Amino acid sequence: MRLRLPKERPTEPPTGFKIAHPVLSQDGTRAGFTGVSLGGALPYGVVADASCVYGRRHRSPARRCDCGFHCVHERATAEALLCIAEHRAAVLLDITVLGTYIRFELGFRYARQRVRTATVGPCACGARALALADAGWGRPGWRALAAACAGCVRGRTSVSLATFARLAGDGLRVVAGSGDPGDPGNPGNPGDPGDPAATVDPASTIAPGLPEGLGVPELVAEAALLQARLDWFQSRLARLEGGGSQQ
C-alpha cells in the first residue's frame, strides 16, 4: 500500500527562515539572492518558483527528490548557519511559504516563496553595514554582495540597502543587523530591527539613483557612502600626485 503524507490546509501561508547571498546583476538593474547549498547556481528574486536542480521535469517539491526551496521554522536555527565560515557573508531571510510544501521536523521544502525581510549582518570589520559591496565572486551575470560599512566600501561596486530593496522590488524590506556599538556610524541599538536607521521602506524607494521619499537615516547612509567613495578617490589622487612630485 502506498503511504501518503497528511494534507494541511492552513488559514495563512506558513513562514520560515533561511540564509542566502545577496546578488546584483551585471548591469546593476536587478537584485536578488542565491542559495548556499544545492540551488546556489540559480539566483532568484523576491518572489520565485522552485525548479528541480537536477533537470528533471517534475514539479517541485517532488516527494522522491531533494528539489524545491528549503527553510527552517526557527530564526535561531537559521542564524546558527551564519556561524559557518563560508556562510559568514550571507544574509538572513524571513520568508513566506507559498504553494505546495512538505513539512519536516525542522522546516519546509516547498514550491514557491516570497522574501519578506532580509537582515544584513555587520561589515567584516565589525561596524554596522550601510551598503552591500562586491564580495569578489559571483555567478554568470551576477555579482555576489557582502555587507560593508562606509569605511570599507572604497572603490568597490556597491549599493546602499535602500537601493538594493528598490532593485529587488516586490515589497522587500532590508534591515541592518548588529554591528559595533562604538562605531560612530552605528547610532542607537544596532540589533533592534525597529531602529529607524536600520530599516528601509521599499515603498519610498521608487526613483533611480538616490531614492525619493527616504527619511533622514536613509539619506544619511547614502551620504556616508558618497563621502567614503570621495575619500577613497582623494587618497588615490594624493598618491598619484605624490609619485609625480618625487619624479
mmCIF file of C-alpha atoms in Angstrom:
data_model
loop_
_atom_site.group_PDB
_atom_site.id
_atom_site.type_symbol
_atom_site.label_atom_id
_atom_site.label_comp_id
_atom_site.label_asym_id
_atom_site.label_seq_id
_atom_site.Cartn_x
_atom_site.Cartn_y
_atom_site.Cartn_z
ATOM 1 C CA MET A 1 0.000 0.000 0.000
ATOM 2 C CA ARG A 2 1.314 3.455 -0.915
ATOM 3 C CA LEU A 3 1.611 5.762 2.076
ATOM 4 C CA ARG A 4 0.598 9.399 1.668
ATOM 5 C CA LEU A 5 1.576 12.351 3.794
ATOM 6 C CA PRO A 6 -1.291 14.097 5.603
ATOM 7 C CA LYS A 7 -2.560 17.197 3.796
ATOM 8 C CA GLU A 8 -2.516 20.547 5.576
ATOM 9 C CA ARG A 9 -4.924 23.370 4.830
ATOM 10 C CA PRO A 10 -3.568 26.378 6.768
ATOM 11 C CA THR A 11 -5.655 29.538 7.009
ATOM 12 C CA GLU A 12 -2.494 31.601 6.383
ATOM 13 C CA PRO A 13 0.691 30.770 4.473
ATOM 14 C CA PRO A 14 3.411 29.294 6.711
ATOM 15 C CA THR A 15 6.536 31.344 7.356
ATOM 16 C CA GLY A 16 10.160 30.401 7.917
ATOM 17 C CA PHE A 17 13.784 31.490 7.801
ATOM 18 C CA LYS A 18 16.767 30.751 5.584
ATOM 19 C CA ILE A 19 20.122 32.234 4.619
ATOM 20 C CA ALA A 20 21.302 33.321 1.186
ATOM 21 C CA HIS A 21 23.863 35.534 -0.524
ATOM 22 C CA PRO A 22 22.604 38.833 -1.977
ATOM 23 C CA VAL A 23 23.469 39.311 -5.646
ATOM 24 C CA LEU A 24 23.421 42.203 -8.123
ATOM 25 C CA SER A 25 23.026 41.774 -11.877
ATOM 26 C CA GLN A 26 25.982 42.639 -14.099
ATOM 27 C CA ASP A 27 24.244 45.744 -15.461
ATOM 28 C CA GLY A 28 23.207 46.857 -11.971
ATOM 29 C CA THR A 29 19.478 46.924 -12.717
ATOM 30 C CA ARG A 30 18.305 43.861 -10.765
ATOM 31 C CA ALA A 31 18.924 42.402 -7.333
ATOM 32 C CA GLY A 32 18.159 39.037 -5.806
ATOM 33 C CA PHE A 33 19.618 36.152 -3.853
ATOM 34 C CA THR A 34 21.448 32.917 -4.427
ATOM 35 C CA GLY A 35 21.305 29.903 -2.143
ATOM 36 C CA VAL A 36 24.081 28.381 -0.067
ATOM 37 C CA SER A 37 23.501 24.726 -0.978
ATOM 38 C CA LEU A 38 22.015 22.786 -3.915
ATOM 39 C CA GLY A 39 20.355 25.736 -5.665
ATOM 40 C CA GLY A 40 23.297 28.100 -5.310
ATOM 41 C CA ALA A 41 23.869 28.222 -9.055
ATOM 42 C CA LEU A 42 20.385 29.637 -9.717
ATOM 43 C CA PRO A 43 19.814 33.210 -8.414
ATOM 44 C CA TYR A 44 16.200 34.027 -7.544
ATOM 45 C CA GLY A 45 14.079 37.102 -6.901
ATOM 46 C CA VAL A 46 11.917 38.210 -4.010
ATOM 47 C CA VAL A 47 9.018 36.140 -5.343
ATOM 48 C CA ALA A 48 10.208 32.978 -7.055
ATOM 49 C CA ASP A 49 9.192 29.485 -8.113
ATOM 50 C CA ALA A 50 11.396 26.480 -7.477
ATOM 51 C CA SER A 51 12.592 24.122 -10.187
ATOM 52 C CA CYS A 52 14.394 20.812 -9.988
ATOM 53 C CA VAL A 53 18.154 21.428 -9.789
ATOM 54 C CA TYR A 54 18.747 18.004 -11.320
ATOM 55 C CA GLY A 55 16.974 18.962 -14.542
ATOM 56 C CA ARG A 56 14.068 16.598 -14.056
ATOM 57 C CA ARG A 57 10.681 17.608 -15.379
ATOM 58 C CA HIS A 58 8.614 17.026 -12.270
ATOM 59 C CA ARG A 59 7.167 19.828 -10.189
ATOM 60 C CA SER A 60 8.938 20.886 -7.039
ATOM 61 C CA PRO A 61 8.878 19.727 -4.347
ATOM 62 C CA ALA A 62 8.800 16.110 -5.510
ATOM 63 C CA ARG A 63 8.457 13.539 -2.752
ATOM 64 C CA ARG A 64 11.323 11.383 -4.046
ATOM 65 C CA CYS A 65 13.684 14.259 -4.879
ATOM 66 C CA ASP A 66 15.582 16.949 -2.965
ATOM 67 C CA CYS A 67 14.369 19.798 -5.194
ATOM 68 C CA GLY A 68 12.460 22.851 -4.037
ATOM 69 C CA PHE A 69 13.191 25.775 -1.756
ATOM 70 C CA HIS A 70 14.190 24.981 1.810
ATOM 71 C CA CYS A 71 13.677 26.885 5.050
ATOM 72 C CA VAL A 72 13.640 26.221 8.783
ATOM 73 C CA HIS A 73 10.944 27.002 11.344
ATOM 74 C CA GLU A 74 13.064 28.859 13.891
ATOM 75 C CA ARG A 75 15.050 32.043 13.363
ATOM 76 C CA ALA A 76 17.755 30.842 15.755
ATOM 77 C CA THR A 77 18.302 27.724 13.636
ATOM 78 C CA ALA A 78 18.938 29.836 10.535
ATOM 79 C CA GLU A 79 21.168 32.250 12.450
ATOM 80 C CA ALA A 80 23.286 29.314 13.600
ATOM 81 C CA LEU A 81 24.122 28.570 9.956
ATOM 82 C CA LEU A 82 25.729 32.011 9.687
ATOM 83 C CA CYS A 83 28.484 30.792 12.032
ATOM 84 C CA ILE A 84 29.867 28.529 9.289
ATOM 85 C CA ALA A 85 32.918 30.107 7.648
ATOM 86 C CA GLU A 86 31.619 30.007 4.071
ATOM 87 C CA HIS A 87 28.270 31.472 5.167
ATOM 88 C CA ARG A 88 29.564 34.422 7.212
ATOM 89 C CA ALA A 89 28.750 36.901 4.414
ATOM 90 C CA ALA A 90 25.218 35.556 3.843
ATOM 91 C CA VAL A 91 22.082 37.406 4.924
ATOM 92 C CA LEU A 92 19.140 36.122 6.944
ATOM 93 C CA LEU A 93 15.843 35.903 5.047
ATOM 94 C CA ASP A 94 12.382 35.931 6.579
ATOM 95 C CA ILE A 95 10.159 34.215 4.029
ATOM 96 C CA THR A 96 6.562 33.238 3.354
ATOM 97 C CA VAL A 97 5.999 29.694 2.098
ATOM 98 C CA LEU A 98 3.670 29.649 -0.911
ATOM 99 C CA GLY A 99 2.230 26.830 -2.980
ATOM 100 C CA THR A 100 2.794 23.156 -2.288
ATOM 101 C CA TYR A 101 5.080 22.275 0.600
ATOM 102 C CA ILE A 102 6.353 19.290 2.535
ATOM 103 C CA ARG A 103 6.763 19.740 6.273
ATOM 104 C CA PHE A 104 9.752 18.293 8.103
ATOM 105 C CA GLU A 105 10.765 18.368 11.738
ATOM 106 C CA LEU A 106 12.989 21.448 11.324
ATOM 107 C CA GLY A 107 11.381 23.203 8.371
ATOM 108 C CA PHE A 108 9.746 23.064 4.950
ATOM 109 C CA ARG A 109 10.605 22.093 1.388
ATOM 110 C CA TYR A 110 8.299 23.969 -0.934
ATOM 111 C CA ALA A 111 7.407 25.193 -4.440
ATOM 112 C CA ARG A 112 7.187 28.980 -4.168
ATOM 113 C CA GLN A 113 8.302 31.695 -1.775
ATOM 114 C CA ARG A 114 8.221 35.398 -1.029
ATOM 115 C CA VAL A 115 11.146 37.017 0.761
ATOM 116 C CA ARG A 116 9.668 39.484 3.245
ATOM 117 C CA THR A 117 12.754 40.757 5.049
ATOM 118 C CA ALA A 118 16.495 40.482 4.513
ATOM 119 C CA THR A 119 18.662 41.107 7.575
ATOM 120 C CA VAL A 120 22.200 42.170 6.676
ATOM 121 C CA GLY A 121 24.911 41.359 9.213
ATOM 122 C CA PRO A 122 27.810 43.612 10.198
ATOM 123 C CA CYS A 123 30.724 44.524 7.964
ATOM 124 C CA ALA A 124 33.799 42.281 8.141
ATOM 125 C CA CYS A 125 35.441 44.965 10.304
ATOM 126 C CA GLY A 126 32.593 44.690 12.833
ATOM 127 C CA ALA A 127 30.875 48.001 12.084
ATOM 128 C CA ARG A 128 27.259 48.251 11.108
ATOM 129 C CA ALA A 129 26.611 47.738 7.389
ATOM 130 C CA LEU A 130 25.493 50.730 5.340
ATOM 131 C CA ALA A 131 25.819 49.035 1.956
ATOM 132 C CA LEU A 132 26.204 45.767 0.097
ATOM 133 C CA ALA A 133 29.508 45.697 -1.810
ATOM 134 C CA ASP A 134 31.152 43.369 -4.321
ATOM 135 C CA ALA A 135 32.198 40.217 -2.435
ATOM 136 C CA GLY A 136 34.769 39.168 -5.043
ATOM 137 C CA TRP A 137 32.854 36.227 -6.506
ATOM 138 C CA GLY A 138 29.588 35.564 -8.276
ATOM 139 C CA ARG A 139 27.574 33.606 -10.825
ATOM 140 C CA PRO A 140 27.365 34.175 -14.598
ATOM 141 C CA GLY A 141 25.755 37.601 -14.986
ATOM 142 C CA TRP A 142 25.526 38.180 -11.215
ATOM 143 C CA ARG A 143 27.902 39.701 -8.635
ATOM 144 C CA ALA A 144 27.706 38.388 -5.087
ATOM 145 C CA LEU A 145 27.496 41.126 -2.470
ATOM 146 C CA ALA A 146 28.553 41.317 1.155
ATOM 147 C CA ALA A 147 27.878 43.735 4.000
ATOM 148 C CA ALA A 148 30.157 46.783 4.085
ATOM 149 C CA CYS A 149 30.408 49.890 6.227
ATOM 150 C CA ALA A 150 31.157 53.341 4.807
ATOM 151 C CA GLY A 151 34.865 52.997 5.528
ATOM 152 C CA CYS A 152 35.247 49.605 3.833
ATOM 153 C CA VAL A 153 33.280 50.254 0.631
ATOM 154 C CA ARG A 154 36.151 52.189 -1.024
ATOM 155 C CA GLY A 155 36.101 51.748 -4.813
ATOM 156 C CA ARG A 156 34.157 48.505 -4.955
ATOM 157 C CA THR A 157 30.882 48.153 -6.813
ATOM 158 C CA SER A 158 28.238 48.672 -4.150
ATOM 159 C CA VAL A 159 24.621 49.619 -3.492
ATOM 160 C CA SER A 160 23.021 51.025 -0.384
ATOM 161 C CA LEU A 161 20.482 48.902 1.476
ATOM 162 C CA ALA A 162 17.707 51.177 0.185
ATOM 163 C CA THR A 163 18.852 50.785 -3.411
ATOM 164 C CA PHE A 164 19.073 47.004 -3.066
ATOM 165 C CA ALA A 165 15.488 46.933 -1.765
ATOM 166 C CA ARG A 166 14.341 49.071 -4.694
ATOM 167 C CA LEU A 167 16.105 46.922 -7.300
ATOM 168 C CA ALA A 168 14.781 43.694 -5.757
ATOM 169 C CA GLY A 169 11.223 45.080 -5.661
ATOM 170 C CA ASP A 170 8.066 43.247 -4.558
ATOM 171 C CA GLY A 171 7.956 44.929 -1.157
ATOM 172 C CA LEU A 172 11.271 43.646 0.159
ATOM 173 C CA ARG A 173 12.433 45.154 3.452
ATOM 174 C CA VAL A 174 16.164 45.347 4.178
ATOM 175 C CA VAL A 175 17.297 45.571 7.797
ATOM 176 C CA ALA A 176 20.805 46.313 9.059
ATOM 177 C CA GLY A 177 21.750 43.789 11.714
ATOM 178 C CA SER A 178 24.043 44.237 14.685
ATOM 179 C CA GLY A 179 27.404 45.959 14.447
ATOM 180 C CA ASP A 180 29.952 47.613 16.679
ATOM 181 C CA PRO A 181 28.029 49.853 19.135
ATOM 182 C CA GLY A 182 31.116 52.054 19.473
ATOM 183 C CA ASP A 183 31.270 52.824 15.777
ATOM 184 C CA PRO A 184 30.332 56.474 15.062
ATOM 185 C CA GLY A 185 28.181 55.377 12.147
ATOM 186 C CA ASN A 186 26.196 52.992 14.330
ATOM 187 C CA PRO A 187 23.777 55.005 16.488
ATOM 188 C CA GLY A 188 21.244 53.541 18.865
ATOM 189 C CA ASN A 189 20.756 49.849 19.464
ATOM 190 C CA PRO A 190 22.237 48.144 16.383
ATOM 191 C CA GLY A 191 20.471 44.869 16.971
ATOM 192 C CA ASP A 192 16.973 46.308 17.193
ATOM 193 C CA PRO A 193 15.010 45.677 13.954
ATOM 194 C CA GLY A 194 12.751 48.566 14.919
ATOM 195 C CA ASP A 195 15.603 51.051 14.808
ATOM 196 C CA PRO A 196 14.622 53.575 12.083
ATOM 197 C CA ALA A 197 18.234 53.804 10.964
ATOM 198 C CA ALA A 198 18.234 50.105 10.177
ATOM 199 C CA THR A 199 15.002 49.729 8.249
ATOM 200 C CA VAL A 200 14.396 50.586 4.611
ATOM 201 C CA ASP A 201 10.877 51.362 3.473
ATOM 202 C CA PRO A 202 10.541 49.795 -0.003
ATOM 203 C CA ALA A 203 7.509 51.912 -0.855
ATOM 204 C CA SER A 204 9.640 55.039 -0.806
ATOM 205 C CA THR A 205 12.480 53.730 -2.966
ATOM 206 C CA ILE A 206 10.930 54.429 -6.342
ATOM 207 C CA ALA A 207 13.449 56.529 -8.248
ATOM 208 C CA PRO A 208 16.778 55.556 -9.779
ATOM 209 C CA GLY A 209 19.946 56.890 -8.188
ATOM 210 C CA LEU A 210 19.101 58.458 -4.855
ATOM 211 C CA PRO A 211 15.608 57.194 -3.979
ATOM 212 C CA GLU A 212 12.853 59.729 -3.338
ATOM 213 C CA GLY A 213 10.881 59.967 -0.124
ATOM 214 C CA LEU A 214 13.530 58.467 2.149
ATOM 215 C CA GLY A 215 13.756 59.532 5.762
ATOM 216 C CA VAL A 216 16.734 61.234 7.364
ATOM 217 C CA PRO A 217 18.505 57.991 8.481
ATOM 218 C CA GLU A 218 18.462 56.547 4.958
ATOM 219 C CA LEU A 219 19.688 59.818 3.429
ATOM 220 C CA VAL A 220 22.484 59.927 5.998
ATOM 221 C CA ALA A 221 23.503 56.399 4.978
ATOM 222 C CA GLU A 222 23.544 57.404 1.303
ATOM 223 C CA ALA A 223 25.648 60.476 2.134
ATOM 224 C CA ALA A 224 28.089 58.372 4.156
ATOM 225 C CA LEU A 225 28.623 56.076 1.168
ATOM 226 C CA LEU A 226 29.252 59.026 -1.143
ATOM 227 C CA GLN A 227 31.700 60.539 1.342
ATOM 228 C CA ALA A 228 33.540 57.220 1.705
ATOM 229 C CA ARG A 229 33.971 56.972 -2.058
ATOM 230 C CA LEU A 230 35.114 60.593 -2.264
ATOM 231 C CA ASP A 231 37.707 59.965 0.465
ATOM 232 C CA TRP A 232 38.965 56.904 -1.406
ATOM 233 C CA PHE A 233 39.353 58.795 -4.679
ATOM 234 C CA GLN A 234 41.101 61.664 -2.901
ATOM 235 C CA SER A 235 43.584 59.263 -1.289
ATOM 236 C CA ARG A 236 44.341 57.682 -4.674
ATOM 237 C CA LEU A 237 44.773 61.121 -6.233
ATOM 238 C CA ALA A 238 47.131 62.138 -3.452
ATOM 239 C CA ARG A 239 49.268 59.043 -4.069
ATOM 240 C CA LEU A 240 49.454 59.791 -7.781
ATOM 241 C CA GLU A 241 50.394 63.403 -7.156
ATOM 242 C CA GLY A 242 52.970 62.363 -4.586
ATOM 243 C CA GLY A 243 54.550 59.896 -7.009
ATOM 244 C CA GLY A 244 54.740 62.529 -9.730
ATOM 245 C CA SER A 245 56.414 65.110 -7.491
ATOM 246 C CA GLN A 246 59.084 62.622 -6.429
ATOM 247 C CA GLN A 247 59.988 62.030 -10.054
#
